[in-house]
XYZ file of C-alpha atoms in Angstrom:
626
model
C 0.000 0.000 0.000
C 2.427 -0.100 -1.263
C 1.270 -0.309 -2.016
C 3.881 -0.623 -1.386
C 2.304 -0.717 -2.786
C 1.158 -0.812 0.321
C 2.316 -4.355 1.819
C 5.580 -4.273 -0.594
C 8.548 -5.717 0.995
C 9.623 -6.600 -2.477
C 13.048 -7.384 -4.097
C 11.655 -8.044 -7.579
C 14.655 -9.319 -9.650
C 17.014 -6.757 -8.113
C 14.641 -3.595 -9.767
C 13.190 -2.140 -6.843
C 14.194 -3.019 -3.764
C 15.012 -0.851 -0.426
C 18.526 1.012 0.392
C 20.648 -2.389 1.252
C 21.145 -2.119 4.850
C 21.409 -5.454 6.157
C 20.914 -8.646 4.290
C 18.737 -10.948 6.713
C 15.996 -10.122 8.767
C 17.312 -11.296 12.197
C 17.198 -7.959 13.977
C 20.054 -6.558 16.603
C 19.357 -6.907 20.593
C 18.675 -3.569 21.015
C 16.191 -2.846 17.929
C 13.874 -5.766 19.535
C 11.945 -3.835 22.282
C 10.807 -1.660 19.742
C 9.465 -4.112 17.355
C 7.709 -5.840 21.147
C 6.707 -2.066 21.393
C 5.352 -1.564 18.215
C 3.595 -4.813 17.993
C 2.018 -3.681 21.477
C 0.841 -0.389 19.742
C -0.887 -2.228 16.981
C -2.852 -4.076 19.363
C -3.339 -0.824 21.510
C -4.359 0.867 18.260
C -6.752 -2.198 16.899
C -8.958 -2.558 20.663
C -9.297 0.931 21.452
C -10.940 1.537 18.047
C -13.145 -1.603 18.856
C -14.035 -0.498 21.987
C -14.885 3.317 20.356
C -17.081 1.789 18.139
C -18.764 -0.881 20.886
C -19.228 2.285 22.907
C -20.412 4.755 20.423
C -23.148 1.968 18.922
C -24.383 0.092 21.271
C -23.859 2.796 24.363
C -24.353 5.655 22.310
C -21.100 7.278 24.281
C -18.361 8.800 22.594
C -14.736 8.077 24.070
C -13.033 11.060 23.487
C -9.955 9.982 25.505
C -9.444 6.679 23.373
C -9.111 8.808 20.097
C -6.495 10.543 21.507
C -4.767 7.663 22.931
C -5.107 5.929 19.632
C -3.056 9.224 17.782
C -1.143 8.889 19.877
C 0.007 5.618 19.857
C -0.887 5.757 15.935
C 2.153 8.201 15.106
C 4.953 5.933 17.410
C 3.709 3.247 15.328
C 4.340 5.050 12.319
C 8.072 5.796 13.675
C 9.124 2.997 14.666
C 7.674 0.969 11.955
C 10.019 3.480 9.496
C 12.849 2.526 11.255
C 11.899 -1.315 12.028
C 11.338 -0.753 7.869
C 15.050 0.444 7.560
C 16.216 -2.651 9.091
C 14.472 -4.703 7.270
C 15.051 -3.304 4.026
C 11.437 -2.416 2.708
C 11.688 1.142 2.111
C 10.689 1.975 -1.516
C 13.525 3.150 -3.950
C 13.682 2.760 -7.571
C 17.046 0.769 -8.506
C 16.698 0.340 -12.267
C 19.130 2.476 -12.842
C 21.672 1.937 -10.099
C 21.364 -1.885 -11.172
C 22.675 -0.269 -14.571
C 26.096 0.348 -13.211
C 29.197 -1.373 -13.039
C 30.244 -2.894 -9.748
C 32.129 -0.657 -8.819
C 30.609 2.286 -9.607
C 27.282 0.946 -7.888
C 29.245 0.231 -4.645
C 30.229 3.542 -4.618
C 26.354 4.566 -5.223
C 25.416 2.826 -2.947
C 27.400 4.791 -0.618
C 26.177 7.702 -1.616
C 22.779 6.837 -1.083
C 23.475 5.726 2.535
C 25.308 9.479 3.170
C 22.429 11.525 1.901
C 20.140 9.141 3.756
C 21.897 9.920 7.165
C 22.427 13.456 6.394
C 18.642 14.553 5.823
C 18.297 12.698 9.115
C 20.791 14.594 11.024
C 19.288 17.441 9.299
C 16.229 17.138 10.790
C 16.877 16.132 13.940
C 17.561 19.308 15.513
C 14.436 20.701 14.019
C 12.126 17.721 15.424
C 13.862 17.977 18.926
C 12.782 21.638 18.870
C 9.389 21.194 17.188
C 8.706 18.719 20.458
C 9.509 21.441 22.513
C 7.404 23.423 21.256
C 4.048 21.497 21.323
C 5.046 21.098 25.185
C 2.676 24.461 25.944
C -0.454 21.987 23.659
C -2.377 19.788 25.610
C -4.919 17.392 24.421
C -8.683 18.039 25.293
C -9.439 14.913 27.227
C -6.632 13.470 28.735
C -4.817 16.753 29.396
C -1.618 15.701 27.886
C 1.152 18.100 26.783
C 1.271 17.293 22.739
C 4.946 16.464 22.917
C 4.070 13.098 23.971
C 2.920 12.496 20.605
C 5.048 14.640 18.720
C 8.355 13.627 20.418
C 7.866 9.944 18.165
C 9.288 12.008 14.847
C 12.739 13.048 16.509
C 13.097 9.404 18.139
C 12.563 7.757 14.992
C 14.760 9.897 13.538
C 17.332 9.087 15.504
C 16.988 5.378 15.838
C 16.918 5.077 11.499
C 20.315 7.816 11.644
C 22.005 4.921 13.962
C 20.410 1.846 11.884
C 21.964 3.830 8.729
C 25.556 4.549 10.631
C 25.697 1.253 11.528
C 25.146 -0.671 8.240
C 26.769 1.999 6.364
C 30.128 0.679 8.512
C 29.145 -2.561 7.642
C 28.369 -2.842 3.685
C 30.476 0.244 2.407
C 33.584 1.053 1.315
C 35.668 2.991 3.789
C 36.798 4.941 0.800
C 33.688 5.382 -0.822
C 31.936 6.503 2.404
C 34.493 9.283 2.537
C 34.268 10.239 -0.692
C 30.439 10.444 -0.566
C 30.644 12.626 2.776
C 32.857 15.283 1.037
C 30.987 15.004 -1.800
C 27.622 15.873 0.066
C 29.467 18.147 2.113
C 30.543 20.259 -0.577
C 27.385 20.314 -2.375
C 26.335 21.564 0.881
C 28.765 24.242 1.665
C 28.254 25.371 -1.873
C 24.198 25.948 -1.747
C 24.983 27.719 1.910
C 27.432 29.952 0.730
C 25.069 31.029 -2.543
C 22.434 31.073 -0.640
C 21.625 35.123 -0.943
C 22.567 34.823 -4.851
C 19.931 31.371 -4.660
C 17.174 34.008 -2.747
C 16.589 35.718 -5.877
C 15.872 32.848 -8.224
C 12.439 32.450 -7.098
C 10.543 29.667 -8.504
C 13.656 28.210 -10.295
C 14.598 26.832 -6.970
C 11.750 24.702 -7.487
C 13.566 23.136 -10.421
C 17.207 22.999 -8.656
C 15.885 21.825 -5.507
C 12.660 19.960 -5.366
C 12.788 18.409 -8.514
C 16.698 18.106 -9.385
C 18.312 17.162 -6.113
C 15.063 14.788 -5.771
C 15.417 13.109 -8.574
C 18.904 12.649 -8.307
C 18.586 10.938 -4.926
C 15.721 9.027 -6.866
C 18.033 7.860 -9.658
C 20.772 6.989 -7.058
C 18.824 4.754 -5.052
C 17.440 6.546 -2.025
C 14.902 5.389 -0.832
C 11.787 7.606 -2.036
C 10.891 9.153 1.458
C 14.517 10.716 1.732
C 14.275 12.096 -1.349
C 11.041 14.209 -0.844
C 12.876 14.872 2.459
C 16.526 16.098 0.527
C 13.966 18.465 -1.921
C 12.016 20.291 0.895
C 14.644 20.241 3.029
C 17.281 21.490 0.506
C 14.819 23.953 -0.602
C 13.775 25.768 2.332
C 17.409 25.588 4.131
C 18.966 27.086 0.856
C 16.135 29.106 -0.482
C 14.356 30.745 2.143
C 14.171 31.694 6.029
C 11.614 29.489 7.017
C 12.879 27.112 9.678
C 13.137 23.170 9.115
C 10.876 22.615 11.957
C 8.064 23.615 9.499
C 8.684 20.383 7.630
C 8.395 18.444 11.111
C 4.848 20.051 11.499
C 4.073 19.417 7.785
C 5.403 16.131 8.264
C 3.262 15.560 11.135
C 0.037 17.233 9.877
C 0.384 14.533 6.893
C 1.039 11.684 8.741
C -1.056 11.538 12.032
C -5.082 12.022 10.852
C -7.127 9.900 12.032
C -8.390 8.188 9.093
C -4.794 7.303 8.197
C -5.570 4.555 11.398
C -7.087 2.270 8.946
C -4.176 1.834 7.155
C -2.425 -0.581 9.465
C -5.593 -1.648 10.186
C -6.187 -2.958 6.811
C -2.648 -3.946 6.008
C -3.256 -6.426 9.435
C -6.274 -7.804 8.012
C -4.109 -8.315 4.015
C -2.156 -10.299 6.692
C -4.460 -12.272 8.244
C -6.030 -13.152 5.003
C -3.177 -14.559 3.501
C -2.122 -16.578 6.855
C -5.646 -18.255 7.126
C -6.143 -19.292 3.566
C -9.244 -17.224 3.470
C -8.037 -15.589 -0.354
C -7.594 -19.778 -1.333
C -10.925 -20.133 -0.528
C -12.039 -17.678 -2.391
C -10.132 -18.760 -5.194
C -11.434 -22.393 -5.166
C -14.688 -21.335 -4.910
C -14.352 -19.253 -8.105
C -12.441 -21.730 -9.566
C -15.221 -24.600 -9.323
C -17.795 -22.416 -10.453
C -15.818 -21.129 -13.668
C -13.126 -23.143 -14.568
C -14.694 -25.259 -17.625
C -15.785 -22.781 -19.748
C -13.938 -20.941 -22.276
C -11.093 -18.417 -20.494
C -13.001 -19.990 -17.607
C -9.345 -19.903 -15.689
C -8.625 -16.300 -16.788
C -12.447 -15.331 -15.249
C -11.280 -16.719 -12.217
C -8.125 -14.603 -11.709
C -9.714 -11.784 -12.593
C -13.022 -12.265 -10.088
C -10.133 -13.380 -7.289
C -8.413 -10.723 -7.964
C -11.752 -8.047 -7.691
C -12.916 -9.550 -4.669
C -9.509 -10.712 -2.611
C -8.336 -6.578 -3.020
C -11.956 -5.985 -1.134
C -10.591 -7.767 2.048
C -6.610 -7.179 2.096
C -6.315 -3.673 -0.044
C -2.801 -4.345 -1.652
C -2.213 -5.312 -4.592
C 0.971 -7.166 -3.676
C -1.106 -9.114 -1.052
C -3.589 -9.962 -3.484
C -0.893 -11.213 -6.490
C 0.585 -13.586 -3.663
C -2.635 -14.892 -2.391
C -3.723 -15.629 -6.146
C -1.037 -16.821 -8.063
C -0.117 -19.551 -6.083
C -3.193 -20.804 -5.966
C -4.271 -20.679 -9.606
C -1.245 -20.840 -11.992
C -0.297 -24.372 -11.214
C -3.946 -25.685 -13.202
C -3.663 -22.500 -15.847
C -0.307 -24.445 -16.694
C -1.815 -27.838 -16.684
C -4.424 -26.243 -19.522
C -1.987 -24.600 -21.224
C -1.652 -21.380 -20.265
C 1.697 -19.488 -21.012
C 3.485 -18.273 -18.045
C 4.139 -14.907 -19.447
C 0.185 -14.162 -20.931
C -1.174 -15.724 -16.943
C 1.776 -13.036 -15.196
C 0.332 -10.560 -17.636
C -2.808 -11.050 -16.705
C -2.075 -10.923 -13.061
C -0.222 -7.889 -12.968
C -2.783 -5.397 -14.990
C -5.534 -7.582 -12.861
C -3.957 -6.521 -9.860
C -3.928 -2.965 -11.217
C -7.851 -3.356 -12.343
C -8.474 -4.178 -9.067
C -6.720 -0.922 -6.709
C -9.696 0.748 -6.826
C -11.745 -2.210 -4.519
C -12.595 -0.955 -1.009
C -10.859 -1.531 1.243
C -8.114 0.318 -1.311
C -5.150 1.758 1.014
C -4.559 4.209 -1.975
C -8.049 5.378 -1.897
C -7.533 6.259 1.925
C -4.631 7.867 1.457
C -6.045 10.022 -1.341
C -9.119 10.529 0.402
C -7.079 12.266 3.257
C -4.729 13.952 1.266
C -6.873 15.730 -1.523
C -9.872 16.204 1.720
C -12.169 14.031 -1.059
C -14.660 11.809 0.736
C -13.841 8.110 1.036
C -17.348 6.698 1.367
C -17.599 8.399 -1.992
C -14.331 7.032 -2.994
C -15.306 3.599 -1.890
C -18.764 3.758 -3.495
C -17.274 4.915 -6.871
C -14.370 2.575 -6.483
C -16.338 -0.081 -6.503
C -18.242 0.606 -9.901
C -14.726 1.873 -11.545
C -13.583 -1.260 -11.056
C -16.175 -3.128 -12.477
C -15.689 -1.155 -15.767
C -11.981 -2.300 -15.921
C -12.680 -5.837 -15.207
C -14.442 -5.925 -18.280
C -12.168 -4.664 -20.565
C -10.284 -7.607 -19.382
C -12.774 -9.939 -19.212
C -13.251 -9.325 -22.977
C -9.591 -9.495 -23.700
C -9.494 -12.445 -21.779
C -12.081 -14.065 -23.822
C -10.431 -13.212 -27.239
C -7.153 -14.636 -26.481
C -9.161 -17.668 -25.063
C -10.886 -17.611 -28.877
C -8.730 -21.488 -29.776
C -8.207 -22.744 -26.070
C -8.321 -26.391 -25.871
C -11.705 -27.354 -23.653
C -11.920 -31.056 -24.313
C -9.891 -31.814 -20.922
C -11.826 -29.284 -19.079
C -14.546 -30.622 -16.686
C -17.813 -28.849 -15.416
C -17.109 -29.095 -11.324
C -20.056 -31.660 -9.621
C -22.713 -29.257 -7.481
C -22.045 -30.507 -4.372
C -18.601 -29.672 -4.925
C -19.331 -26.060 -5.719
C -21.972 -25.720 -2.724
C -19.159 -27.484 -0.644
C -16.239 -24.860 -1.751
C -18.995 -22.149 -1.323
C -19.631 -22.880 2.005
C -15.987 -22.639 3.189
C -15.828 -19.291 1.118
C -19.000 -17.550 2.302
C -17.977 -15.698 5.368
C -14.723 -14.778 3.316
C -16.842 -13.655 0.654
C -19.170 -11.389 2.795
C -15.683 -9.588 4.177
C -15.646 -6.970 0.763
C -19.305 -6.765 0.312
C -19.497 -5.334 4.146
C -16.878 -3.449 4.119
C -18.205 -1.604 0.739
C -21.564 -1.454 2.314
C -20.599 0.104 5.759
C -18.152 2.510 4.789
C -20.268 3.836 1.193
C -24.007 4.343 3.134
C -21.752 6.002 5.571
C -23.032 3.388 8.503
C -19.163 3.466 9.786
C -15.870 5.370 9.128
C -13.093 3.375 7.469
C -11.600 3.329 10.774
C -14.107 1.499 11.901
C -14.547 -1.074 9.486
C -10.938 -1.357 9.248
C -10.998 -2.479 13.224
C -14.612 -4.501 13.182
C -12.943 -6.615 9.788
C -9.881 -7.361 11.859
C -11.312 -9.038 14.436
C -14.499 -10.843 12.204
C -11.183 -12.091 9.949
C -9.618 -13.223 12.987
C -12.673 -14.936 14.578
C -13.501 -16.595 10.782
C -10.208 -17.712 10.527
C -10.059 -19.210 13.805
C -12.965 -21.127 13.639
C -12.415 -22.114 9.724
C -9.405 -21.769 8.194
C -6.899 -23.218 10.996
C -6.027 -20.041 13.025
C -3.232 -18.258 13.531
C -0.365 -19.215 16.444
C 0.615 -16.547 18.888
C 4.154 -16.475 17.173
C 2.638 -15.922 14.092
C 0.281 -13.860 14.862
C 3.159 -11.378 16.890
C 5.333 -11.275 12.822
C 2.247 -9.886 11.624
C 1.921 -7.432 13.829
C 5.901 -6.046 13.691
C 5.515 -6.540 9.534
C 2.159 -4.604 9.496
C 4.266 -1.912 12.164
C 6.824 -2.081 8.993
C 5.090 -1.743 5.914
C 2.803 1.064 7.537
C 5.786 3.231 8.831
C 6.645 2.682 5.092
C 3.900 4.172 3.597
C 3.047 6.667 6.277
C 6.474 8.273 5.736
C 6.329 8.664 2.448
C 3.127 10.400 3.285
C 4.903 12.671 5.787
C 7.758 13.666 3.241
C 5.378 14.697 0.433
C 3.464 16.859 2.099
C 6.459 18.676 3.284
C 7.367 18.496 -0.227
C 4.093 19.547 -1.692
C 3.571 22.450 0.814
C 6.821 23.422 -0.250
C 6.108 23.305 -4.132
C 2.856 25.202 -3.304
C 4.633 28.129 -1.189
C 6.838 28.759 -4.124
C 3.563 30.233 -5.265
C 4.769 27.765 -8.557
C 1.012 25.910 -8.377
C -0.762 29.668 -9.785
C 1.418 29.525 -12.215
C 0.743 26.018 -13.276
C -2.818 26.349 -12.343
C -3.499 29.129 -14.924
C -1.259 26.978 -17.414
C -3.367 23.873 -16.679
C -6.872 25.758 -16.483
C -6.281 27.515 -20.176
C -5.096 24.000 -22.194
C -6.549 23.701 -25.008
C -10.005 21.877 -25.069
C -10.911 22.764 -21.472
C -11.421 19.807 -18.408
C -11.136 17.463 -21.637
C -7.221 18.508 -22.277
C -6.899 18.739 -18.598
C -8.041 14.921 -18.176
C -5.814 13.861 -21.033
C -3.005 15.630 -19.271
C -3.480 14.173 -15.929
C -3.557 10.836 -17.614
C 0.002 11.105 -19.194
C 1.105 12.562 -16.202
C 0.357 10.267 -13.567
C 0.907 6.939 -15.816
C 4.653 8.425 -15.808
C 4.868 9.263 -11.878
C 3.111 5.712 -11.658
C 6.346 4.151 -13.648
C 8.782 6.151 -11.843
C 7.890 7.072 -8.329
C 5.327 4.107 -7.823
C 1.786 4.620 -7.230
C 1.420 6.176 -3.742
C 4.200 8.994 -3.853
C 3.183 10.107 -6.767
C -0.775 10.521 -5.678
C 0.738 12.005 -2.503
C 3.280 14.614 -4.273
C 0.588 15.788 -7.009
C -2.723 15.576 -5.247
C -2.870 18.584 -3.132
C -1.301 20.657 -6.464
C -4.084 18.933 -9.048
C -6.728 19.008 -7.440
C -7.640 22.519 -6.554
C -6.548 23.064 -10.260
C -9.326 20.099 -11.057
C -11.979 21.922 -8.815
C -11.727 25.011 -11.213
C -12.339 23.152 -14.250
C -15.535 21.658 -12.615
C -14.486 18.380 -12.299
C -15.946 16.362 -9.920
C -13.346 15.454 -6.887
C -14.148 11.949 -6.961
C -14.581 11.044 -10.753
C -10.528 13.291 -10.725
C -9.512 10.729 -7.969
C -10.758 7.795 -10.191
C -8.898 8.935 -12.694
C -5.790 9.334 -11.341
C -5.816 6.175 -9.447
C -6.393 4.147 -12.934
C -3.704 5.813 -14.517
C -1.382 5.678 -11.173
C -1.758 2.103 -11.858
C -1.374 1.932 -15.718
C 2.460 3.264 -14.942
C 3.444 0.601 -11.984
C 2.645 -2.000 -13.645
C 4.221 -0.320 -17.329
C 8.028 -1.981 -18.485
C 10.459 -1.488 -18.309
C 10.525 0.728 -14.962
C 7.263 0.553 -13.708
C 8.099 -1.798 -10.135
C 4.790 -3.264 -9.750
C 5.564 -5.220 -13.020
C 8.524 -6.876 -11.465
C 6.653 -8.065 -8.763
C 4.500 -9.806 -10.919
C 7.225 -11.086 -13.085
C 8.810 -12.289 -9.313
C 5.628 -13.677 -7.366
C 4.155 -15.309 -10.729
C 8.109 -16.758 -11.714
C 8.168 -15.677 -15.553
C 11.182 -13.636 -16.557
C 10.622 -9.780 -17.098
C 11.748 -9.879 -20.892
C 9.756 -12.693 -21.649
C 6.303 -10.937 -19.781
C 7.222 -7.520 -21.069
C 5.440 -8.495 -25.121
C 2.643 -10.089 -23.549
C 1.612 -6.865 -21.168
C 0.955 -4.433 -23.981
C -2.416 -5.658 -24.747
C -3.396 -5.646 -21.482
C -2.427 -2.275 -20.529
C -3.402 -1.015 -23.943
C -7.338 -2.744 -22.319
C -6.834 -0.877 -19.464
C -5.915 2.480 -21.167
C -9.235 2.462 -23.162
C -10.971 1.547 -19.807
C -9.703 4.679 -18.288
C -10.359 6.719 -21.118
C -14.057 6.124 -21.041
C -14.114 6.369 -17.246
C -12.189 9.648 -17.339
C -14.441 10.792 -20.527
C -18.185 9.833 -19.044
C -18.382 11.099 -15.479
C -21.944 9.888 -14.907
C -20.024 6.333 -14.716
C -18.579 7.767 -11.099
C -21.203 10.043 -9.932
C -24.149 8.123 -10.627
C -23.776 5.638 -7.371
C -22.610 8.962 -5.544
């Protein structure tokens, strides 16, 4: 969520994988406690929210003191789960290009991208330490607290990912090449400082030099996508203006602590639980036995698991594991080629984002201020109009399959797989339902889906063992702190873009293109298919959302048909060759070489495309459930 994709803790044939810290996942003595802590917040986090909405439904009694407990404990989750995430090497990064390089050269890269890592961090440090302070004189309403309780959670992550980064950095780099990075970072430094007055006067070309140069050449050498929204708005406001870093600490923490960002562990727990209780496998057999003898009967069924498995876990990486393992052994037996069934799996996967309980939807919603019952409501529908653009695909490609072999599946077998599916099944249909006729929050539904997944899969699908059960809850504390950082680092970033007082510029640009909120749409679509290649899905919603938006409003758009939009086209990009990383994980969870899957995507995407074009150029498809 990824997405991350949220849930991506991928190393997809060496193309994008984390900063390489540490290469196993046994963690040092002292970095334990705070994976025990941060396992302890998740259950903190997941009962308090249960007992909020026990006491708010059935008592009708709002517990104002749990919602701030739950921020609280919901922001030194998100900490330490970034720097539990630096250990474990999940943080997103592109390394196409760094994987380009000789030996060498890379090593020395690789240094590089450990210095500027540690040297935003020591950067902004100071500024956290003092932002703390200064939320001292803030208490909370109910429980009376001074904010910097809460607040203090940014410096000590900080801190504990600047020693992870020392540490490994002495570990897996050249001595030389860590010195030579240092100076080289140093003197880039000492060279913006002392320009600084001439730098002043540039105005918005800063923007270019700072936010999007230095950025993208921290993207291109391998850091780690968070750090390099953090090196742009950092860079940027140090060299460029007088405003003090600890305004990208409170920008950092406005965009990472609201409350409806609490379902994203939330759901990322219950993508967790799904795939350790078999409850996607059921899904999948169920499908399986009630489509598999008809014509592109297998392809149907990856598709449908696909729509209806991203409904419970909402990550597409989740989703691609759950499925693929459990169908492409009998799409082989019938004769399916591994590159057309990873094809189909990857721009399924993509189809499928737009499912509640969609982490990217959330995250949007939040961002851009858009409703997510909305979101969820029109999700739903967008999806469906994707899917069949497949579906039909699917079908003409199936046009000569070989059927003689295939068997219709006996009824008792299909009633029998569709009993062991059926409370799975209901998980999506409820969540939808709550959430879009605004019965719950996504919070909530998040939380009450947990524990209904838990109880199912206890009683049905085996369980889950304590031990189990306690990885879960450290590897949702990782992937979370993942995304939720990224999250905190482009809003800094964006706020920082938008102070430039660049966005009127662009907006009058954008609102004057040729052909009205029609060019605009066509724009949007190019754009964000390319930020979905390079930056992966998520940052690149988070960057351009609060800049596109407002610009979107103008034109008359609707907020939630824009977000649809986006979203699709987001998706088109990650899973687009050669750069775009959700195709390598794909390529890597369905075991088909890249260059083998890469002329059997086209089509697909090419399906998708045309679906987005009609969603983006018929709004009534999105409003009309709205």
């Amino acid at each position: 969520m990824t997405e991350l994709i949220a849930g991506t803790s991928a190393d997809a044939d060496g193309a994008y994988k984390g900063t390489v810290l540490h290469d196993t996942r046994s963690s040092p003595l002292w970095l334990k406690p705070l994976e025990a802590v941060s396992a302890l917040l998740m259950v903190v986090i997941t009962v308090l929210l249960l007992v909020g909405v026990v006491s708010r439904y059935v008592f009708n009694q709002s517990l104002v003191w749990s919602d701030e407990v739950v921020s609280i404990s919901f922001i030194w989750l998100t900490m330490l789960g970034a720097a539990i995430a630096v250990h474990r090497n999940e943080h997103l990064r592109l390394g196409l290009f760094v994987d380009l390089l000789p030996p060498r050269l890379r090593e020395f890269v690789h240094a590089f991208a450990l210095v500027a890592i540690a040297a935003v961090l020591l950067a902004l440090i100071g500024p956290a330490i003092d932002y703390a302070k200064d939320e001292w004189f803030i208490h909370t309403p109910a429980l009376d607290l001074p904010n910097s309780f809460r607040v203090s959670s940014i410096g000590f992550g900080f801190a504990v990912m600047l020693a992870l980064v020392v540490l490994y950095a002495g570990r897996s780099a050249r001595k030389a090449d860590l010195a030579l990075a240092v100076l080289l970072v140093a003197v880039v430094a000492g060279l913006c400082w002392h320009f600084s007055p001439q730098l002043m006067k540039l105005g918005a070309a800063n923007i270019g030099f700072f936010l999007i140069g230095f950025a993208a050449i921290c993207l291109v050498a391998g850091v780690p996508i968070a750090f390099c929204f953090g090196v742009g708005a950092v860079c940027y406001l140090a060299f460029t203006t007088h405003v003090p870093l600890t305004v990208v600490i409170g920008r950092m923490d406005e965009g990472m602590s609201s409350l409806v960002l609490v379902s994203v562990p939330i759901f990322v727990l219950l993508g967790c639980i799904l795939d350790a209780t078999g409850m996607g496998k059921a899904i999948v057999d169920f499908l399986g036995s009630l489509l598999g003898h008809v014509k592109a009967g297998m392809s149907y069924v990856l598709l449908g698991s696909l729509f209806i498995v991203s409904g419970i876990s909402g990550s597409k990486v989740s989703d691609m594991a759950t499925v693929a393992p459990a169908l492409f052994p009998e799409m082989k037996r019938r004769g399916h080629k591994p590159r057309e069934m990873v094809a189909l799996l990857a721009t399924g996967a993509a189809m499928a984002d737009t499912v509640p309980p969609s982490i990217v939807l959330i995250v949007l919603g939040a961002v851009a201020g858009v409703s997510i019952a909305g979101l969820f409501q029109a999700g739903f529908v967008i999806a469906m109009v994707l899917l069949a653009v497949l579906l039909v695909l699917a079908r003409w490609k199936a046009r000569n399959e070989d059927m003689h072999d295939a068997k219709r599946a006996p009824l008792s077998l299909v009633r029998r797989f569709l009993l062991i599916a059926a409370p799975a099944l209901v998980l999506p249909f409820l969540i939808r339902a709550a959430v879009g006729e605004g019965v719950a929050t996504a919070t909530e539904v998040s939380t009450v889906a947990v524990v209904y997944a838990l109880f199912v899969g206890q009683v049905m699908y085996g369980g889950i063992g304590l031990r189990k059960f306690y990885d879960m809850l450290v590897e949702t504390a990782a992937l979370s702190g993942v995304v939720l950082l990224v999250l905190g680092s482009a809003s800094a970033m964006a706020w920082s873009i938008t102070q430039s007082g660049v966005v009127q510029q662009l907006s009058t640009v954008m609102t004057s293109l040729p052909g009205g909120w029609v060019g605009f749409m066509a724009v949007t679509i190019v754009v964000f298919v390319a930020l979905g290649c390079l930056l992966e899905g998520l940052p690149a919603v988070l960057l351009l959302a609060p800049i596109m938006f407002p610009i979107a409003h103008k034109l008359g758009i609707n907020d939630v048909h824009y977000a649809m939009v986006i979203v699709c086209a987001m998706n088109i990009g990650l899973m687009m060759p050669p750069i775009g990383v959700g195709f390598y994980i794909a390529c890597r969870i369905g075991g088909a070489p890249p260059d083998e899957v890469i002329g059997a995507i086209w089509p697909y995407l090419v399906a998708l495309l045309v679906g987005v074009l009609i969603i983006a150029a018929v709004p009534g498809i999105t409003t009309m459930v709205l």
